[in-house]
Amino acid sequence: FLIMIVKHFLFFVSHVYFVFQKKIYLIKNKENSDQFINNNKSNELVNELNKNGYVVIKNFFDKDKIDNLYEYFYKQLNTNEEDFFAYLKKEKISLNKLKEQNINYREKVNYAIYGSTKSENDSYLFDIITKFELFDKYNTKLLKNILSEYLNYLPKITSGNLRISFSNSVPASDTQLFHRDASGYKFLKCFVYLHDVNLEHGPLTYIRSSHKDEFKFKDDLKLRHDDNEIVKRYDKDSVKYLTAKKADLIIADTSGFHKGSKNIKERVMLTLHFHAHSEVFRNKNYFLKAKTYQVMLKNWGKDYLKYLRPLI
């Protein structure tokens, strides 16, 4: 209980600090701030995000870019299994190692992430984003407007991943059970499906307006919740299955209850996380290839890249 109180206090202090930081920034950059404060489109989307805890933006990305990334992803999965890892019995292990052990990873793990088991190799996700130019000048500007308006401070990119959720009989676990992301009192994630996702693909599932719960992190006393607990606490109408098309963007405040539903068809999804500080107050830096970092810097600006560092 004491830990919960301390966490609430730290969230509050950090939120006040970063709100103040944003106000100073806006005063110093009046022309730029007026441009996004008066952006009607972002205001409408932020209002929806405030109300429900999520918003689905149709046709946010170029469909051809998404198709190309989807094809590239499966090509990598089929030919470079060492570039993917999964968790088996809480151990982080590459897919090629599982294969060498005669383990059919599609039947034994819920998901695999495109990345490395070596902590110093953090560039995979950002290499993908820059390689396929998912975020162009227009959609990056719109997204930054939404993030800043909703959070009321200038957020940072804190992490993300590109993953495939396998279809198998492994029981739902971890992020496939309802939970909150205890990374701040407000915390936004962007979700990008690389193909059309319906109920069979296990869409992001959100409890509408649960981001507004008073003292919401009291739930940390129990980190995972099954469907019956959630429906009993809220109601069936509050459970929203966020199906979407491949070029859509989903933004969600994941301090509200959410999960990835258990899927019966494979699902490939990219996520990107935004907050004022590294997640759970960790001083975590991600090291990117120098070329990737420069492209990220050009698209996002230095303010968003506090926790991203170029490899020397």
mmCIF file of C-alpha atoms in Angstrom:
data_model
loop_
_atom_site.group_PDB
_atom_site.id
_atom_site.type_symbol
_atom_site.label_atom_id
_atom_site.label_comp_id
_atom_site.label_asym_id
_atom_site.label_seq_id
_atom_site.Cartn_x
_atom_site.Cartn_y
_atom_site.Cartn_z
ATOM 1 C CA PHE A 1 0.000 0.000 0.000
ATOM 2 C CA LEU A 2 2.843 2.404 0.851
ATOM 3 C CA ILE A 3 4.469 1.705 -2.533
ATOM 4 C CA MET A 4 1.177 2.558 -4.248
ATOM 5 C CA ILE A 5 0.966 5.901 -2.383
ATOM 6 C CA VAL A 6 4.568 6.771 -3.254
ATOM 7 C CA LYS A 7 3.948 5.891 -6.906
ATOM 8 C CA HIS A 8 0.868 8.147 -7.032
ATOM 9 C CA PHE A 9 2.876 10.974 -5.509
ATOM 10 C CA LEU A 10 5.737 10.556 -7.990
ATOM 11 C CA PHE A 11 3.313 10.447 -10.913
ATOM 12 C CA PHE A 12 1.682 13.671 -9.685
ATOM 13 C CA VAL A 13 4.990 15.489 -9.180
ATOM 14 C CA SER A 14 6.349 14.414 -12.566
ATOM 15 C CA HIS A 15 3.111 15.402 -14.295
ATOM 16 C CA VAL A 16 3.164 18.908 -12.737
ATOM 17 C CA TYR A 17 6.818 19.334 -13.679
ATOM 18 C CA PHE A 18 6.330 18.384 -17.313
ATOM 19 C CA VAL A 19 3.157 20.472 -17.668
ATOM 20 C CA PHE A 20 5.166 23.461 -16.413
ATOM 21 C CA GLN A 21 7.978 22.582 -18.825
ATOM 22 C CA LYS A 22 5.532 22.574 -21.730
ATOM 23 C CA LYS A 23 4.075 25.972 -20.777
ATOM 24 C CA ILE A 24 7.548 27.530 -20.770
ATOM 25 C CA TYR A 25 8.268 25.938 -24.143
ATOM 26 C CA LEU A 26 5.053 27.310 -25.637
ATOM 27 C CA ILE A 27 5.776 30.815 -24.398
ATOM 28 C CA LYS A 28 9.201 30.702 -26.036
ATOM 29 C CA ASN A 29 7.769 29.239 -29.259
ATOM 30 C CA LYS A 30 4.508 31.170 -29.597
ATOM 31 C CA GLU A 31 4.173 30.915 -33.394
ATOM 32 C CA ASN A 32 4.588 27.124 -33.426
ATOM 33 C CA SER A 33 2.300 26.628 -30.449
ATOM 34 C CA ASP A 34 -0.547 28.636 -31.986
ATOM 35 C CA GLN A 35 -0.344 26.410 -35.032
ATOM 36 C CA PHE A 36 -1.094 23.180 -33.187
ATOM 37 C CA ILE A 37 -3.338 24.578 -30.434
ATOM 38 C CA ASN A 38 -5.770 25.777 -33.122
ATOM 39 C CA ASN A 39 -5.636 22.575 -35.125
ATOM 40 C CA ASN A 40 -9.303 21.564 -35.325
ATOM 41 C CA LYS A 41 -8.622 18.004 -36.431
ATOM 42 C CA SER A 42 -6.304 17.241 -33.543
ATOM 43 C CA ASN A 43 -8.701 18.907 -31.089
ATOM 44 C CA GLU A 44 -11.546 16.631 -32.189
ATOM 45 C CA LEU A 45 -9.382 13.547 -31.852
ATOM 46 C CA VAL A 46 -8.094 14.627 -28.434
ATOM 47 C CA ASN A 47 -11.670 15.142 -27.234
ATOM 48 C CA GLU A 48 -12.499 11.588 -28.245
ATOM 49 C CA LEU A 49 -9.317 10.319 -26.597
ATOM 50 C CA ASN A 50 -10.201 12.159 -23.389
ATOM 51 C CA LYS A 51 -13.711 10.737 -23.381
ATOM 52 C CA ASN A 52 -13.037 7.089 -24.175
ATOM 53 C CA GLY A 53 -9.336 6.579 -23.489
ATOM 54 C CA TYR A 54 -8.692 5.624 -27.121
ATOM 55 C CA VAL A 55 -9.175 6.897 -30.638
ATOM 56 C CA VAL A 56 -8.934 5.198 -34.049
ATOM 57 C CA ILE A 57 -7.650 7.438 -36.851
ATOM 58 C CA LYS A 58 -8.640 6.076 -40.232
ATOM 59 C CA ASN A 59 -6.115 5.937 -43.104
ATOM 60 C CA PHE A 60 -3.351 7.534 -41.061
ATOM 61 C CA PHE A 61 -0.601 5.699 -42.925
ATOM 62 C CA ASP A 62 0.194 5.084 -46.569
ATOM 63 C CA LYS A 63 -1.235 1.642 -47.368
ATOM 64 C CA ASP A 64 1.600 0.717 -49.727
ATOM 65 C CA LYS A 65 4.161 1.383 -46.982
ATOM 66 C CA ILE A 66 2.225 -0.828 -44.573
ATOM 67 C CA ASP A 67 1.993 -3.595 -47.193
ATOM 68 C CA ASN A 68 5.722 -3.384 -47.880
ATOM 69 C CA LEU A 69 6.537 -3.561 -44.173
ATOM 70 C CA TYR A 70 4.209 -6.543 -43.713
ATOM 71 C CA GLU A 71 5.915 -8.446 -46.538
ATOM 72 C CA TYR A 72 9.347 -7.544 -45.171
ATOM 73 C CA PHE A 73 8.373 -8.668 -41.671
ATOM 74 C CA TYR A 74 7.341 -12.166 -42.797
ATOM 75 C CA LYS A 75 10.395 -12.469 -45.020
ATOM 76 C CA GLN A 76 12.576 -11.714 -41.987
ATOM 77 C CA LEU A 77 10.635 -14.156 -39.821
ATOM 78 C CA ASN A 78 11.035 -16.932 -42.366
ATOM 79 C CA THR A 79 14.720 -16.352 -43.100
ATOM 80 C CA ASN A 80 16.258 -14.616 -40.054
ATOM 81 C CA GLU A 81 14.808 -16.199 -36.944
ATOM 82 C CA GLU A 82 17.820 -14.997 -34.952
ATOM 83 C CA ASP A 83 16.373 -11.481 -35.312
ATOM 84 C CA PHE A 84 13.278 -12.408 -33.279
ATOM 85 C CA PHE A 85 12.898 -13.330 -29.638
ATOM 86 C CA ALA A 86 10.191 -14.707 -27.384
ATOM 87 C CA TYR A 87 9.741 -15.432 -23.696
ATOM 88 C CA LEU A 88 9.500 -19.063 -22.618
ATOM 89 C CA LYS A 89 9.270 -19.793 -18.891
ATOM 90 C CA LYS A 90 10.228 -16.136 -18.293
ATOM 91 C CA GLU A 91 13.450 -16.566 -20.270
ATOM 92 C CA LYS A 92 14.191 -14.268 -23.209
ATOM 93 C CA ILE A 93 15.347 -16.484 -26.050
ATOM 94 C CA SER A 94 15.779 -16.087 -29.810
ATOM 95 C CA LEU A 95 13.536 -18.065 -32.145
ATOM 96 C CA ASN A 96 16.468 -19.798 -33.804
ATOM 97 C CA LYS A 97 17.587 -21.081 -30.385
ATOM 98 C CA LEU A 98 14.114 -22.477 -29.782
ATOM 99 C CA LYS A 99 14.221 -24.121 -33.188
ATOM 100 C CA GLU A 100 17.633 -25.659 -32.424
ATOM 101 C CA GLN A 101 16.025 -27.156 -29.305
ATOM 102 C CA ASN A 102 13.284 -28.694 -31.507
ATOM 103 C CA ILE A 103 10.679 -26.393 -29.970
ATOM 104 C CA ASN A 104 7.862 -25.298 -32.261
ATOM 105 C CA TYR A 105 7.668 -21.695 -31.100
ATOM 106 C CA ARG A 106 4.384 -21.056 -32.922
ATOM 107 C CA GLU A 107 2.785 -23.636 -30.619
ATOM 108 C CA LYS A 108 4.695 -22.858 -27.398
ATOM 109 C CA VAL A 109 4.707 -19.046 -27.048
ATOM 110 C CA ASN A 110 2.016 -16.406 -27.390
ATOM 111 C CA TYR A 111 4.126 -13.911 -29.318
ATOM 112 C CA ALA A 112 7.564 -13.047 -30.709
ATOM 113 C CA ILE A 113 9.206 -9.636 -31.059
ATOM 114 C CA TYR A 114 11.413 -8.408 -33.878
ATOM 115 C CA GLY A 115 14.626 -7.581 -32.057
ATOM 116 C CA SER A 116 17.696 -8.996 -30.374
ATOM 117 C CA THR A 117 18.282 -10.882 -27.145
ATOM 118 C CA LYS A 118 21.319 -8.630 -26.641
ATOM 119 C CA SER A 119 20.367 -5.501 -24.717
ATOM 120 C CA GLU A 120 22.783 -3.249 -26.608
ATOM 121 C CA ASN A 121 20.942 -3.840 -29.909
ATOM 122 C CA ASP A 122 17.942 -1.530 -29.589
ATOM 123 C CA SER A 123 17.704 -0.233 -33.139
ATOM 124 C CA TYR A 124 15.456 -2.861 -34.731
ATOM 125 C CA LEU A 125 12.106 -1.111 -34.263
ATOM 126 C CA PHE A 126 13.416 2.300 -35.232
ATOM 127 C CA ASP A 127 15.285 0.891 -38.225
ATOM 128 C CA ILE A 128 11.926 -0.400 -39.458
ATOM 129 C CA ILE A 129 10.108 2.906 -38.875
ATOM 130 C CA THR A 130 12.736 4.866 -40.787
ATOM 131 C CA LYS A 131 13.347 2.263 -43.508
ATOM 132 C CA PHE A 132 9.692 2.288 -44.571
ATOM 133 C CA GLU A 133 9.135 5.991 -43.812
ATOM 134 C CA LEU A 134 5.941 5.283 -41.897
ATOM 135 C CA PHE A 135 5.919 8.714 -40.308
ATOM 136 C CA ASP A 136 6.088 11.444 -42.929
ATOM 137 C CA LYS A 137 6.065 15.195 -42.376
ATOM 138 C CA TYR A 138 2.260 15.468 -42.284
ATOM 139 C CA ASN A 139 1.246 12.522 -40.110
ATOM 140 C CA THR A 140 4.116 13.123 -37.658
ATOM 141 C CA LYS A 141 2.987 16.707 -37.170
ATOM 142 C CA LEU A 142 -0.615 15.626 -36.555
ATOM 143 C CA LEU A 143 0.437 12.908 -34.123
ATOM 144 C CA LYS A 144 2.671 15.302 -32.168
ATOM 145 C CA ASN A 145 -0.235 17.730 -31.866
ATOM 146 C CA ILE A 146 -2.481 15.013 -30.435
ATOM 147 C CA LEU A 147 0.145 13.740 -28.018
ATOM 148 C CA SER A 148 1.019 17.187 -26.695
ATOM 149 C CA GLU A 149 -2.574 18.324 -26.330
ATOM 150 C CA TYR A 150 -3.706 15.197 -24.528
ATOM 151 C CA LEU A 151 -0.746 14.795 -22.186
ATOM 152 C CA ASN A 152 -0.371 18.563 -21.679
ATOM 153 C CA TYR A 153 3.405 18.260 -21.893
ATOM 154 C CA LEU A 154 6.010 17.524 -24.555
ATOM 155 C CA PRO A 155 6.277 13.723 -24.544
ATOM 156 C CA LYS A 156 9.267 11.536 -25.283
ATOM 157 C CA ILE A 157 9.494 8.315 -27.274
ATOM 158 C CA THR A 158 10.241 5.827 -24.515
ATOM 159 C CA SER A 159 10.104 2.458 -26.325
ATOM 160 C CA GLY A 160 8.004 0.268 -28.595
ATOM 161 C CA ASN A 161 8.043 -3.052 -30.423
ATOM 162 C CA LEU A 162 7.072 -4.925 -33.551
ATOM 163 C CA ARG A 163 5.529 -8.279 -32.713
ATOM 164 C CA ILE A 164 3.614 -11.218 -34.058
ATOM 165 C CA SER A 165 0.974 -12.929 -31.921
ATOM 166 C CA PHE A 166 0.752 -16.627 -32.737
ATOM 167 C CA SER A 167 -2.446 -18.640 -32.866
ATOM 168 C CA ASN A 168 -2.155 -21.629 -30.540
ATOM 169 C CA SER A 169 -3.634 -23.355 -27.483
ATOM 170 C CA VAL A 170 -1.296 -21.666 -24.975
ATOM 171 C CA PRO A 171 -3.512 -20.096 -22.266
ATOM 172 C CA ALA A 172 -3.844 -16.316 -22.246
ATOM 173 C CA SER A 173 -1.169 -14.753 -20.068
ATOM 174 C CA ASP A 174 0.766 -11.565 -19.433
ATOM 175 C CA THR A 175 -0.536 -8.790 -21.756
ATOM 176 C CA GLN A 176 -3.429 -11.022 -22.895
ATOM 177 C CA LEU A 177 -4.996 -10.430 -19.472
ATOM 178 C CA PHE A 178 -6.497 -7.089 -18.470
ATOM 179 C CA HIS A 179 -3.963 -4.738 -16.902
ATOM 180 C CA ARG A 180 -2.889 -1.125 -16.653
ATOM 181 C CA ASP A 181 0.502 0.240 -17.735
ATOM 182 C CA ALA A 182 1.873 1.791 -14.563
ATOM 183 C CA SER A 183 4.239 4.089 -16.428
ATOM 184 C CA GLY A 184 2.530 7.317 -15.451
ATOM 185 C CA TYR A 185 -0.824 8.820 -14.635
ATOM 186 C CA LYS A 186 -1.210 9.501 -18.348
ATOM 187 C CA PHE A 187 0.589 7.301 -20.834
ATOM 188 C CA LEU A 188 -0.022 6.970 -24.571
ATOM 189 C CA LYS A 189 0.704 4.096 -26.893
ATOM 190 C CA CYS A 190 0.267 4.074 -30.646
ATOM 191 C CA PHE A 191 -0.825 0.770 -32.199
ATOM 192 C CA VAL A 192 -0.392 -0.012 -35.892
ATOM 193 C CA TYR A 193 -1.836 -3.220 -37.316
ATOM 194 C CA LEU A 194 0.087 -4.348 -40.402
ATOM 195 C CA HIS A 195 -3.035 -5.990 -41.833
ATOM 196 C CA ASP A 196 -6.783 -5.719 -41.329
ATOM 197 C CA VAL A 197 -7.664 -6.944 -37.836
ATOM 198 C CA ASN A 198 -11.030 -8.365 -36.821
ATOM 199 C CA LEU A 199 -12.095 -10.270 -33.697
ATOM 200 C CA GLU A 200 -10.340 -13.463 -34.843
ATOM 201 C CA HIS A 201 -6.966 -11.677 -34.854
ATOM 202 C CA GLY A 202 -7.177 -10.720 -31.173
ATOM 203 C CA PRO A 203 -7.521 -6.917 -31.372
ATOM 204 C CA LEU A 204 -6.494 -4.495 -28.669
ATOM 205 C CA THR A 205 -9.335 -4.641 -26.138
ATOM 206 C CA TYR A 206 -10.002 -1.599 -23.961
ATOM 207 C CA ILE A 207 -12.322 -0.795 -21.061
ATOM 208 C CA ARG A 208 -13.830 2.464 -22.188
ATOM 209 C CA SER A 209 -13.189 5.425 -19.850
ATOM 210 C CA SER A 210 -11.250 3.312 -17.327
ATOM 211 C CA HIS A 211 -8.374 5.795 -17.742
ATOM 212 C CA LYS A 212 -10.513 8.189 -15.672
ATOM 213 C CA ASP A 213 -10.790 5.919 -12.629
ATOM 214 C CA GLU A 214 -9.997 7.652 -9.364
ATOM 215 C CA PHE A 215 -6.860 6.253 -7.695
ATOM 216 C CA LYS A 216 -6.601 3.897 -10.639
ATOM 217 C CA PHE A 217 -3.258 2.394 -9.652
ATOM 218 C CA LYS A 218 -4.703 0.769 -6.574
ATOM 219 C CA ASP A 219 -5.142 -2.071 -9.077
ATOM 220 C CA ASP A 220 -1.376 -2.589 -8.848
ATOM 221 C CA LEU A 221 -2.067 -4.738 -5.811
ATOM 222 C CA LYS A 222 -3.101 -7.257 -8.452
ATOM 223 C CA LEU A 223 -1.391 -6.798 -11.796
ATOM 224 C CA ARG A 224 -3.539 -9.019 -14.029
ATOM 225 C CA HIS A 225 -7.317 -9.421 -14.099
ATOM 226 C CA ASP A 226 -9.500 -11.957 -15.892
ATOM 227 C CA ASP A 227 -12.567 -11.059 -17.938
ATOM 228 C CA ASN A 228 -15.053 -11.932 -15.192
ATOM 229 C CA GLU A 229 -13.427 -9.541 -12.734
ATOM 230 C CA ILE A 230 -13.499 -6.698 -15.234
ATOM 231 C CA VAL A 231 -17.067 -7.247 -16.437
ATOM 232 C CA LYS A 232 -18.230 -7.444 -12.812
ATOM 233 C CA ARG A 233 -16.484 -4.175 -11.998
ATOM 234 C CA TYR A 234 -17.620 -2.341 -15.130
ATOM 235 C CA ASP A 235 -20.134 -3.811 -17.598
ATOM 236 C CA LYS A 236 -20.110 -5.637 -20.932
ATOM 237 C CA ASP A 237 -20.825 -2.443 -22.872
ATOM 238 C CA SER A 238 -17.572 -0.934 -21.582
ATOM 239 C CA VAL A 239 -15.490 -3.669 -23.269
ATOM 240 C CA LYS A 240 -14.398 -2.316 -26.647
ATOM 241 C CA TYR A 241 -12.648 -4.448 -29.256
ATOM 242 C CA LEU A 242 -10.517 -2.048 -31.282
ATOM 243 C CA THR A 243 -10.627 -3.671 -34.695
ATOM 244 C CA ALA A 244 -9.107 -1.592 -37.479
ATOM 245 C CA LYS A 245 -7.764 -1.590 -41.027
ATOM 246 C CA LYS A 246 -4.080 -1.888 -41.848
ATOM 247 C CA ALA A 247 -3.521 1.840 -42.512
ATOM 248 C CA ASP A 248 -5.323 3.035 -39.384
ATOM 249 C CA LEU A 249 -3.665 4.309 -36.224
ATOM 250 C CA ILE A 250 -4.958 3.517 -32.745
ATOM 251 C CA ILE A 251 -3.906 5.783 -29.885
ATOM 252 C CA ALA A 252 -4.764 4.644 -26.355
ATOM 253 C CA ASP A 253 -4.117 5.850 -22.831
ATOM 254 C CA THR A 254 -2.964 2.531 -21.457
ATOM 255 C CA SER A 255 -3.241 3.659 -17.862
ATOM 256 C CA GLY A 256 -6.785 2.416 -18.524
ATOM 257 C CA PHE A 257 -7.550 -1.314 -18.466
ATOM 258 C CA HIS A 258 -6.621 -3.070 -21.700
ATOM 259 C CA LYS A 259 -5.318 -6.325 -23.127
ATOM 260 C CA GLY A 260 -4.605 -8.079 -26.377
ATOM 261 C CA SER A 261 -7.414 -10.591 -26.832
ATOM 262 C CA LYS A 262 -6.436 -14.214 -27.400
ATOM 263 C CA ASN A 263 -6.286 -14.683 -31.163
ATOM 264 C CA ILE A 264 -7.213 -17.545 -33.477
ATOM 265 C CA LYS A 265 -5.421 -15.970 -36.463
ATOM 266 C CA GLU A 266 -1.901 -14.533 -36.434
ATOM 267 C CA ARG A 267 -1.663 -10.802 -35.795
ATOM 268 C CA VAL A 268 1.269 -8.506 -36.590
ATOM 269 C CA MET A 269 1.369 -5.157 -34.790
ATOM 270 C CA LEU A 270 3.741 -2.264 -34.236
ATOM 271 C CA THR A 271 3.562 -0.135 -31.085
ATOM 272 C CA LEU A 272 5.266 3.098 -30.112
ATOM 273 C CA HIS A 273 5.196 4.463 -26.544
ATOM 274 C CA PHE A 274 5.142 8.121 -25.497
ATOM 275 C CA HIS A 275 5.606 9.642 -22.074
ATOM 276 C CA ALA A 276 7.437 12.377 -20.195
ATOM 277 C CA HIS A 277 10.056 10.044 -18.814
ATOM 278 C CA SER A 278 11.452 6.592 -19.341
ATOM 279 C CA GLU A 279 8.948 3.946 -18.349
ATOM 280 C CA VAL A 280 8.447 3.212 -14.644
ATOM 281 C CA PHE A 281 10.998 5.948 -13.866
ATOM 282 C CA ARG A 282 13.877 3.905 -15.234
ATOM 283 C CA ASN A 283 16.833 5.813 -16.633
ATOM 284 C CA LYS A 284 16.787 3.710 -19.785
ATOM 285 C CA ASN A 285 18.422 4.824 -23.027
ATOM 286 C CA TYR A 286 17.942 3.084 -26.382
ATOM 287 C CA PHE A 287 20.916 3.057 -28.722
ATOM 288 C CA LEU A 288 20.199 3.381 -32.436
ATOM 289 C CA LYS A 289 22.318 3.136 -35.538
ATOM 290 C CA ALA A 290 23.683 6.592 -36.330
ATOM 291 C CA LYS A 291 21.785 6.794 -39.640
ATOM 292 C CA THR A 292 18.524 5.707 -38.002
ATOM 293 C CA TYR A 293 18.963 8.261 -35.230
ATOM 294 C CA GLN A 294 19.488 11.078 -37.743
ATOM 295 C CA VAL A 295 16.287 10.188 -39.608
ATOM 296 C CA MET A 296 14.370 10.017 -36.316
ATOM 297 C CA LEU A 297 15.842 13.380 -35.335
ATOM 298 C CA LYS A 298 14.729 14.941 -38.623
ATOM 299 C CA ASN A 299 11.168 13.570 -38.340
ATOM 300 C CA TRP A 300 10.525 14.052 -34.639
ATOM 301 C CA GLY A 301 12.919 16.718 -33.386
ATOM 302 C CA LYS A 302 15.265 16.554 -30.430
ATOM 303 C CA ASP A 303 12.529 16.994 -27.781
ATOM 304 C CA TYR A 304 11.045 13.581 -28.585
ATOM 305 C CA LEU A 305 14.354 11.701 -28.597
ATOM 306 C CA LYS A 306 15.594 12.229 -25.038
ATOM 307 C CA TYR A 307 15.895 8.471 -24.436
ATOM 308 C CA LEU A 308 17.212 7.610 -27.908
ATOM 309 C CA ARG A 309 20.967 7.776 -28.447
ATOM 310 C CA PRO A 310 23.080 7.269 -31.592
ATOM 311 C CA LEU A 311 25.656 4.505 -31.557
ATOM 312 C CA ILE A 312 29.121 5.974 -31.909
#
